[in-house]
Coordinates of C-alpha atoms in Angstrom, one line a residue:
Chain A
M1 CA 0.0 0.0 0.0
T2 CA 1.3 3.4 -0.8
D3 CA 1.1 5.9 2.0
L4 CA 0.8 9.2 0.2
S5 CA 1.0 11.2 3.4
N6 CA 4.5 9.9 3.8
R7 CA 5.6 11.9 0.8
K8 CA 4.8 15.2 2.3
P9 CA 7.4 16.9 4.4
E10 CA 6.9 16.0 8.1
T11 CA 6.7 19.3 10.0
G12 CA 4.4 18.4 12.9
A13 CA 5.8 18.4 16.5
F14 CA 6.0 15.0 18.2
F15 CA 3.5 13.6 20.7
S16 CA 4.7 14.5 24.2
R17 CA 6.7 11.7 25.7
D18 CA 5.0 9.6 28.3
R19 CA 7.5 9.9 31.1
L20 CA 5.5 7.5 33.4
W21 CA 6.1 4.8 30.7
H22 CA 9.8 5.3 30.5
P23 CA 12.1 4.6 33.4
P24 CA 12.4 7.6 35.8
G25 CA 15.9 9.2 36.1
L26 CA 16.4 8.1 39.7
T27 CA 16.2 4.4 40.2
P28 CA 18.1 3.4 43.3
G29 CA 18.0 -0.3 42.5
Y30 CA 20.3 0.6 39.6
K31 CA 23.0 2.3 41.7
T32 CA 24.8 4.3 39.0
S33 CA 21.6 6.3 38.4
V34 CA 21.7 7.8 41.9
L35 CA 24.4 10.4 41.1
R36 CA 23.6 10.7 37.4
S37 CA 19.9 11.6 37.5
P38 CA 18.8 15.2 37.3
Q39 CA 16.9 16.3 40.4
K40 CA 15.2 19.4 39.1
A41 CA 12.1 19.5 36.9
L42 CA 12.6 19.3 33.2
L43 CA 11.7 22.4 31.1
S44 CA 8.8 21.5 28.8
L45 CA 9.3 22.6 25.2
D46 CA 6.8 21.8 22.5
G47 CA 8.9 21.1 19.4
T48 CA 10.4 24.0 17.5
V49 CA 12.2 23.5 14.2
S50 CA 15.3 22.6 16.2
E51 CA 13.5 19.5 17.7
I52 CA 11.3 18.4 14.8
T53 CA 14.2 18.2 12.3
G54 CA 16.9 15.6 12.3
P55 CA 19.8 14.2 10.3
V56 CA 19.3 11.8 7.4
F57 CA 21.6 8.8 6.9
G58 CA 21.8 7.4 3.4
H59 CA 22.2 3.7 2.6
S60 CA 25.6 4.7 1.1
I61 CA 27.1 4.8 4.6
L62 CA 26.5 1.0 5.0
G63 CA 29.1 -1.6 4.3
E64 CA 28.2 -5.1 3.1
L65 CA 28.8 -6.7 6.4
D66 CA 27.5 -4.0 8.7
N67 CA 24.3 -6.0 9.5
D68 CA 26.2 -9.3 9.9
L69 CA 27.9 -9.5 13.3
I70 CA 28.8 -13.1 12.7
H71 CA 31.2 -12.0 10.0
N72 CA 31.9 -8.3 10.2
F73 CA 34.8 -8.7 12.7
A74 CA 35.8 -12.3 11.8
K75 CA 38.9 -13.4 9.9
S76 CA 38.2 -14.4 6.3
G77 CA 36.5 -17.8 6.2
E78 CA 35.8 -17.8 9.9
S79 CA 32.8 -16.8 11.9
A80 CA 31.8 -15.8 15.5
I81 CA 31.0 -18.6 17.9
G82 CA 27.5 -18.9 19.3
E83 CA 23.9 -19.5 18.6
R84 CA 23.2 -18.1 15.1
I85 CA 20.2 -15.8 15.1
I86 CA 18.5 -13.3 12.8
V87 CA 16.9 -10.2 14.5
H88 CA 14.4 -8.5 12.4
G89 CA 11.3 -6.3 12.7
R90 CA 9.9 -2.9 11.9
V91 CA 10.5 0.6 13.2
L92 CA 7.0 2.2 13.6
D93 CA 5.9 5.5 15.1
E94 CA 3.1 5.8 17.7
R95 CA 0.6 6.2 14.9
A96 CA 1.7 2.8 13.7
R97 CA 3.2 4.2 10.6
P98 CA 6.5 2.7 9.3
V99 CA 9.6 4.9 9.9
A100 CA 11.6 4.6 6.7
G101 CA 15.3 5.4 6.6
A102 CA 15.8 5.0 10.3
L103 CA 19.4 4.3 11.3
L104 CA 19.7 1.4 13.7
E105 CA 22.9 0.8 15.5
F106 CA 23.3 -2.2 17.8
W107 CA 25.9 -3.6 20.1
Q108 CA 26.2 -6.7 22.4
A109 CA 28.3 -9.1 24.3
N110 CA 29.6 -12.3 22.7
A111 CA 28.1 -15.7 23.3
G112 CA 29.9 -16.0 26.6
G113 CA 28.7 -12.7 27.9
R114 CA 31.9 -10.8 27.3
Y115 CA 32.2 -7.3 25.7
R116 CA 35.1 -6.3 23.6
H117 CA 36.0 -3.3 25.7
K118 CA 39.1 -2.4 27.7
K119 CA 37.1 -1.6 30.8
E120 CA 35.4 -5.0 30.8
S121 CA 36.6 -7.3 33.5
Y122 CA 34.4 -10.4 33.3
L123 CA 36.5 -13.6 33.2
A124 CA 34.7 -15.0 30.2
P125 CA 36.9 -15.1 27.1
L126 CA 36.8 -12.8 24.1
D127 CA 35.9 -14.4 20.8
P128 CA 38.6 -13.4 18.3
N129 CA 36.0 -13.4 15.5
F130 CA 33.4 -11.2 17.3
G131 CA 33.5 -7.4 17.5
G132 CA 30.0 -6.8 18.8
C133 CA 28.7 -3.9 16.7
G134 CA 26.5 -3.5 13.7
R135 CA 24.1 -1.2 12.0
T136 CA 21.4 -1.0 9.3
I137 CA 18.8 1.4 7.9
T138 CA 15.1 0.6 7.6
D139 CA 13.6 0.3 4.1
A140 CA 10.4 2.0 2.9
D141 CA 8.2 -0.2 5.0
G142 CA 10.3 0.5 8.1
Y143 CA 11.7 -3.0 8.0
Y144 CA 15.2 -4.0 9.1
A145 CA 17.1 -7.3 9.7
F146 CA 20.5 -8.3 10.9
R147 CA 22.4 -11.5 11.6
T148 CA 24.3 -12.1 14.8
I149 CA 24.9 -14.7 17.6
K150 CA 22.8 -14.7 20.7
P151 CA 24.7 -12.8 23.4
G152 CA 25.3 -14.5 26.8
P153 CA 24.2 -13.2 30.1
Y154 CA 26.8 -11.7 32.4
P155 CA 27.4 -10.5 35.9
W156 CA 27.8 -6.9 36.7
P157 CA 28.8 -4.9 39.8
N158 CA 25.6 -3.4 41.2
G159 CA 24.2 -5.8 43.8
V160 CA 26.5 -8.5 45.1
N161 CA 25.1 -11.0 42.7
D162 CA 23.4 -9.1 39.8
W163 CA 23.3 -10.5 36.3
R164 CA 22.1 -9.0 33.1
P165 CA 19.8 -11.1 31.0
A166 CA 20.9 -11.7 27.4
H167 CA 20.3 -8.5 25.5
I168 CA 21.1 -6.4 22.5
H169 CA 21.5 -2.6 22.8
F170 CA 19.7 -0.6 20.1
S171 CA 20.3 3.1 19.2
V172 CA 17.6 4.5 16.9
F173 CA 17.3 7.7 14.8
G174 CA 13.9 8.6 13.5
H175 CA 13.1 11.7 11.5
G176 CA 13.5 14.2 14.2
F177 CA 16.1 14.8 16.9
A178 CA 13.3 14.6 19.5
Q179 CA 12.7 10.9 18.5
R180 CA 16.3 9.9 19.4
L181 CA 16.1 6.7 21.5
I182 CA 18.3 4.1 23.0
T183 CA 16.8 0.9 24.3
Q184 CA 17.6 -2.8 24.8
M185 CA 16.1 -6.0 23.3
Y186 CA 15.6 -9.1 25.5
F187 CA 14.8 -12.7 24.4
E188 CA 11.5 -14.5 24.8
G189 CA 11.5 -17.0 27.7
D190 CA 14.5 -15.7 29.6
P191 CA 13.7 -15.9 33.3
M192 CA 16.6 -13.5 34.1
I193 CA 14.7 -10.6 32.5
W194 CA 12.6 -10.3 35.7
K195 CA 15.5 -10.3 38.0
C196 CA 17.4 -7.5 36.4
P197 CA 17.7 -4.1 38.2
I198 CA 18.1 -2.3 34.8
V199 CA 15.0 -3.9 33.4
Q200 CA 13.2 -3.0 36.7
T201 CA 13.9 0.7 36.1
I202 CA 10.8 0.5 33.8
P203 CA 7.8 0.8 36.0
D204 CA 5.2 -0.8 33.7
K205 CA 5.2 -4.5 33.0
A206 CA 3.6 -3.9 29.6
A207 CA 6.5 -1.6 28.7
I208 CA 9.0 -4.3 29.6
E209 CA 7.2 -6.9 27.6
Q210 CA 7.3 -4.6 24.6
L211 CA 11.1 -5.0 24.7
V212 CA 11.1 -8.8 24.6
A213 CA 11.6 -10.1 21.1
A214 CA 9.5 -13.1 20.1
L215 CA 11.0 -16.3 18.8
D216 CA 9.8 -16.2 15.2
W217 CA 9.5 -19.8 14.0
G218 CA 8.1 -18.7 10.6
N219 CA 11.2 -16.8 9.7
T220 CA 13.7 -19.2 11.1
I221 CA 16.0 -20.5 8.4
P222 CA 16.3 -24.3 8.6
M223 CA 19.8 -25.6 9.4
D224 CA 21.1 -22.0 9.7
A225 CA 19.6 -19.5 12.1
R226 CA 16.6 -19.0 14.4
A227 CA 14.7 -15.7 14.0
Y228 CA 13.6 -13.2 16.7
K229 CA 11.1 -10.5 15.8
F230 CA 11.7 -7.1 17.5
D231 CA 9.6 -4.1 16.5
I232 CA 10.6 -0.7 17.8
V233 CA 8.2 2.2 18.3
L234 CA 9.3 5.9 18.1
R235 CA 7.3 8.9 19.1
G236 CA 4.4 9.8 16.8
R237 CA 4.1 13.1 15.0
R238 CA 1.1 15.4 15.1
S239 CA -0.8 16.1 11.9
T240 CA 0.2 19.5 10.6
L241 CA -3.2 20.5 9.4
F242 CA -4.1 22.7 12.3
E243 CA -0.7 23.6 13.5
N244 CA -0.5 27.3 14.2
R245 CA 2.6 28.4 12.3
M246 CA 3.5 31.9 11.5
E247 CA 5.0 33.2 8.3
G248 CA 8.6 32.4 8.0
N249 CA 8.4 29.1 9.9
Chain B
M1 CA -17.7 2.6 24.0
V2 CA -15.6 4.8 21.8
Q3 CA -13.5 4.2 18.7
P4 CA -10.0 3.0 19.6
L5 CA -7.3 5.6 18.8
G6 CA -5.0 2.8 17.6
Y7 CA -1.9 4.4 18.9
L8 CA 1.2 2.4 19.9
K9 CA 3.3 3.2 22.9
E10 CA 6.9 4.4 22.3
S11 CA 9.5 1.7 23.1
A12 CA 10.7 2.3 26.7
S13 CA 14.2 3.6 27.0
Q14 CA 17.0 1.7 28.6
T15 CA 20.4 3.0 29.6
A16 CA 23.1 3.1 27.0
G17 CA 25.2 1.2 29.5
P18 CA 29.0 1.3 30.0
Y19 CA 29.8 0.0 26.5
V20 CA 27.8 2.5 24.4
H21 CA 31.1 3.3 22.6
I22 CA 31.3 -0.2 21.2
G23 CA 28.1 0.4 19.3
L24 CA 28.2 4.1 18.5
T25 CA 32.0 4.9 18.2
P26 CA 33.6 1.5 17.7
N27 CA 36.8 3.0 16.2
F28 CA 37.2 5.2 19.3
S29 CA 36.7 2.2 21.5
G30 CA 39.4 0.2 19.7
I31 CA 37.2 -2.0 17.4
D32 CA 38.9 -1.3 14.1
G33 CA 38.0 -2.5 10.7
V34 CA 34.2 -2.9 11.1
Y35 CA 33.4 0.7 10.0
E36 CA 35.7 2.9 8.0
S37 CA 35.1 5.8 10.5
D38 CA 32.9 6.6 13.4
L39 CA 29.7 8.4 12.4
G40 CA 29.5 12.1 13.4
A41 CA 33.2 12.3 14.1
I42 CA 33.9 14.9 11.4
M43 CA 31.3 17.6 11.0
V44 CA 33.2 20.2 8.9
T45 CA 35.0 20.0 5.6
D46 CA 36.9 22.7 3.6
K47 CA 33.7 23.5 1.8
T48 CA 31.5 24.0 4.8
L49 CA 30.3 27.6 5.1
G50 CA 30.6 29.5 8.4
R51 CA 32.9 30.3 11.3
R52 CA 34.9 27.4 12.6
I53 CA 34.4 26.8 16.3
T54 CA 35.3 24.2 18.9
I55 CA 32.9 23.1 21.6
T56 CA 34.4 21.2 24.5
G57 CA 33.5 20.3 28.1
R58 CA 32.7 17.6 30.5
V59 CA 29.6 15.9 31.9
L60 CA 29.7 16.0 35.7
D61 CA 27.8 13.8 38.2
G62 CA 26.4 14.8 41.6
T63 CA 29.8 14.7 43.2
G64 CA 31.5 16.8 40.4
T65 CA 33.2 13.8 39.0
P66 CA 33.4 13.8 35.2
L67 CA 31.7 10.9 33.4
K68 CA 34.3 9.0 31.4
D69 CA 31.8 6.7 29.7
A70 CA 29.3 9.2 28.3
L71 CA 28.3 9.9 24.7
L72 CA 27.0 13.2 23.3
E73 CA 25.3 14.1 20.1
I74 CA 24.6 17.6 18.8
W75 CA 22.2 18.8 16.2
Q76 CA 22.4 22.3 14.8
A77 CA 21.5 24.7 12.0
D78 CA 24.0 25.7 9.3
A79 CA 25.6 29.2 9.3
A80 CA 22.5 30.6 7.6
G81 CA 20.1 29.1 10.2
L82 CA 18.8 26.2 8.1
Y83 CA 18.6 22.6 9.1
N84 CA 19.9 19.9 6.8
S85 CA 16.7 17.9 7.1
P86 CA 13.6 17.0 4.9
S87 CA 11.5 18.7 7.6
E88 CA 13.2 22.0 6.9
L89 CA 10.8 23.9 4.7
R90 CA 12.4 27.4 4.8
G91 CA 15.2 26.6 2.3
S92 CA 18.1 24.4 1.4
A93 CA 20.8 24.0 4.0
D94 CA 24.5 24.0 3.2
P95 CA 25.0 20.7 1.4
N96 CA 28.5 20.5 3.0
F97 CA 27.2 20.5 6.5
S98 CA 25.0 17.8 8.0
G99 CA 24.5 19.6 11.3
W100 CA 24.9 16.4 13.3
G101 CA 27.9 15.3 15.4
R102 CA 28.7 12.6 17.9
S103 CA 31.5 12.6 20.5
A104 CA 32.5 10.2 23.3
T105 CA 33.9 11.6 26.5
D106 CA 37.6 10.8 26.9
G107 CA 38.3 7.8 29.0
V108 CA 40.9 9.7 31.1
T109 CA 39.8 13.3 31.2
G110 CA 36.1 13.0 30.5
E111 CA 36.3 15.8 27.9
Y112 CA 34.1 15.7 24.9
R113 CA 34.9 17.8 21.8
F114 CA 33.1 18.9 18.6
E115 CA 34.8 20.8 15.7
T116 CA 31.8 22.5 14.0
I117 CA 30.6 25.9 12.8
K118 CA 28.6 28.6 14.6
P119 CA 24.9 28.1 13.7
G120 CA 22.7 30.9 12.4
R121 CA 19.5 31.9 14.1
V122 CA 16.3 29.9 13.6
P123 CA 12.7 30.9 14.3
F124 CA 10.6 30.0 17.3
K125 CA 7.1 28.7 16.6
D126 CA 5.7 32.2 16.6
G127 CA 8.3 33.5 14.1
R128 CA 10.5 35.3 16.6
L129 CA 14.1 34.4 16.2
M130 CA 15.7 32.2 18.7
A131 CA 19.3 33.0 19.7
P132 CA 22.0 30.7 18.0
H133 CA 21.9 27.4 19.8
I134 CA 22.8 23.8 19.4
S135 CA 20.7 20.9 20.6
V136 CA 22.5 18.4 22.8
W137 CA 21.7 14.8 23.7
I138 CA 23.5 13.0 26.5
V139 CA 23.5 9.2 27.2
A140 CA 25.6 7.1 29.5
R141 CA 25.6 4.3 32.0
G142 CA 23.2 5.4 34.8
I143 CA 21.2 7.6 32.6
N144 CA 17.9 5.8 32.0
L145 CA 16.5 8.1 29.3
G146 CA 18.7 10.3 27.1
L147 CA 18.9 13.9 28.4
N148 CA 18.1 16.8 26.1
T149 CA 19.5 20.3 26.6
R150 CA 20.6 23.3 24.5
L151 CA 23.9 25.1 24.2
Y152 CA 23.7 28.9 23.8
F153 CA 26.7 31.1 23.1
G154 CA 28.3 33.4 25.8
D155 CA 29.1 36.0 23.2
E156 CA 25.5 36.4 22.0
E157 CA 24.3 38.4 25.0
A158 CA 21.7 40.5 23.0
A159 CA 20.3 37.5 21.2
N160 CA 20.2 35.4 24.3
A161 CA 18.3 38.2 26.1
E162 CA 15.5 38.0 23.6
D163 CA 15.4 34.2 23.2
P164 CA 11.9 32.8 23.8
V165 CA 13.1 29.5 25.2
L166 CA 15.6 31.0 27.6
A167 CA 12.9 33.5 28.6
R168 CA 10.7 30.6 29.9
I169 CA 13.2 29.6 32.6
E170 CA 11.5 30.7 35.8
H171 CA 14.6 30.5 38.0
R172 CA 16.9 33.0 36.2
V173 CA 19.8 31.9 38.2
R174 CA 19.8 28.7 36.1
V175 CA 20.0 30.4 32.7
P176 CA 23.8 30.4 32.7
T177 CA 23.8 26.6 32.8
L178 CA 22.8 26.7 29.1
V179 CA 25.4 29.3 28.0
A180 CA 28.8 28.1 26.8
M181 CA 31.7 30.4 27.8
A182 CA 33.6 31.9 24.9
D183 CA 37.3 31.9 24.7
G184 CA 38.1 33.0 21.1
D185 CA 36.7 30.3 18.8
T186 CA 36.5 27.7 21.6
Y187 CA 33.3 27.4 23.7
R188 CA 33.4 25.6 27.0
F189 CA 30.1 23.9 28.0
D190 CA 30.1 21.7 31.1
I191 CA 27.0 19.7 31.8
H192 CA 26.1 19.2 35.4
L193 CA 23.7 16.3 36.0
Q194 CA 22.9 17.4 39.6
G195 CA 23.7 20.0 42.2
D196 CA 23.5 23.8 42.5
K197 CA 24.7 24.1 38.9
E198 CA 22.4 21.4 37.5
T199 CA 22.0 22.1 33.8
V200 CA 18.5 22.9 32.6
F201 CA 17.3 19.7 30.8
F202 CA 14.3 19.8 28.5
D203 CA 11.3 17.6 28.0
I204 CA 11.1 18.1 24.2

């Protein structure tokens, strides 16, 4: 179906952000937030041209292996160790319209739960063939896909015995700077999701469940890789029909 | 009963975590060879129009300790006050300036740095001109939802005095938290997450 409205320039301001749905800044169960969370009220600002505009990333920035974490750091002929998976889905806005041309960047630990980072101290080994980063851009239907290995869970210094559930970090650009979002994807059926202090920063169970990717048997490739479906929703944009804009704006 | 609106909910934010640089600035974090260069690392070329400036500073926590694992992005108009975006209807921006940059804070000093150009003025919703400013977005371990603020310029006193956004800050003592101090072509902009000097953050 052709969505003609998508062809008009988008100039509406964004739906206000539901800050009771997102995690609050101060979440003492996640200790690092205590000294890093603003304590004063935010200044509310309905979108000006500075917030409703945003950068555009063309497909030309992408390399052939950018959406293949199994191979994009591996030596020629080798591949990363771990459970081979495909992560795919759509980027939509709150009006359920596809967000085309959205840049997605993702990063994750290796199959043993170890990040390739100099400050990482977990004793699990590095995989010489796994870097842990990838990126892609959604197509006209808001669709994206990438190939990777399922990351392992890992312990982290917060409580004495806190572990992160397996997860993939996502950074998302929509069409306006006010849509900028970072979130994490979890895996269906992982009991550790419900023990994690970072997951628990989100007050609403439904909001957490929206971050859990479903095992997608239909798109699983026999003898190759299981698929997980993960849709991402960015802020919606008001219709511009009745926006009160003065000359020159 | 009423008709359902059919809206979806925005995906909830989660912290960028301690390893955000793996994903967003992999070359900076030592993961070479996956991408040619880190996105947003270079904003200005020889062809970009406008006055070259440097913006630098730190992000400080509630004890005044600089964050060494933060990541900042900026978004700004070109020298003529136009955004390089399809949603910009007032004209075509400088094709040699995307207006977007990304910088990790240094792992030792906590300093971030952008080499960019001074933006022109853009209008507020009612048509009045806003003072030159740059939109800033900050993420890090311990920040559950990315923080939005604005950088204004310390050598734009007259424009800042009539800026409709700055004018809305009730506690005038907080206005200077949004104003970068000028030292020639370098502007220093420290971001305080908490405390007496807590930066004004926006719900945009």
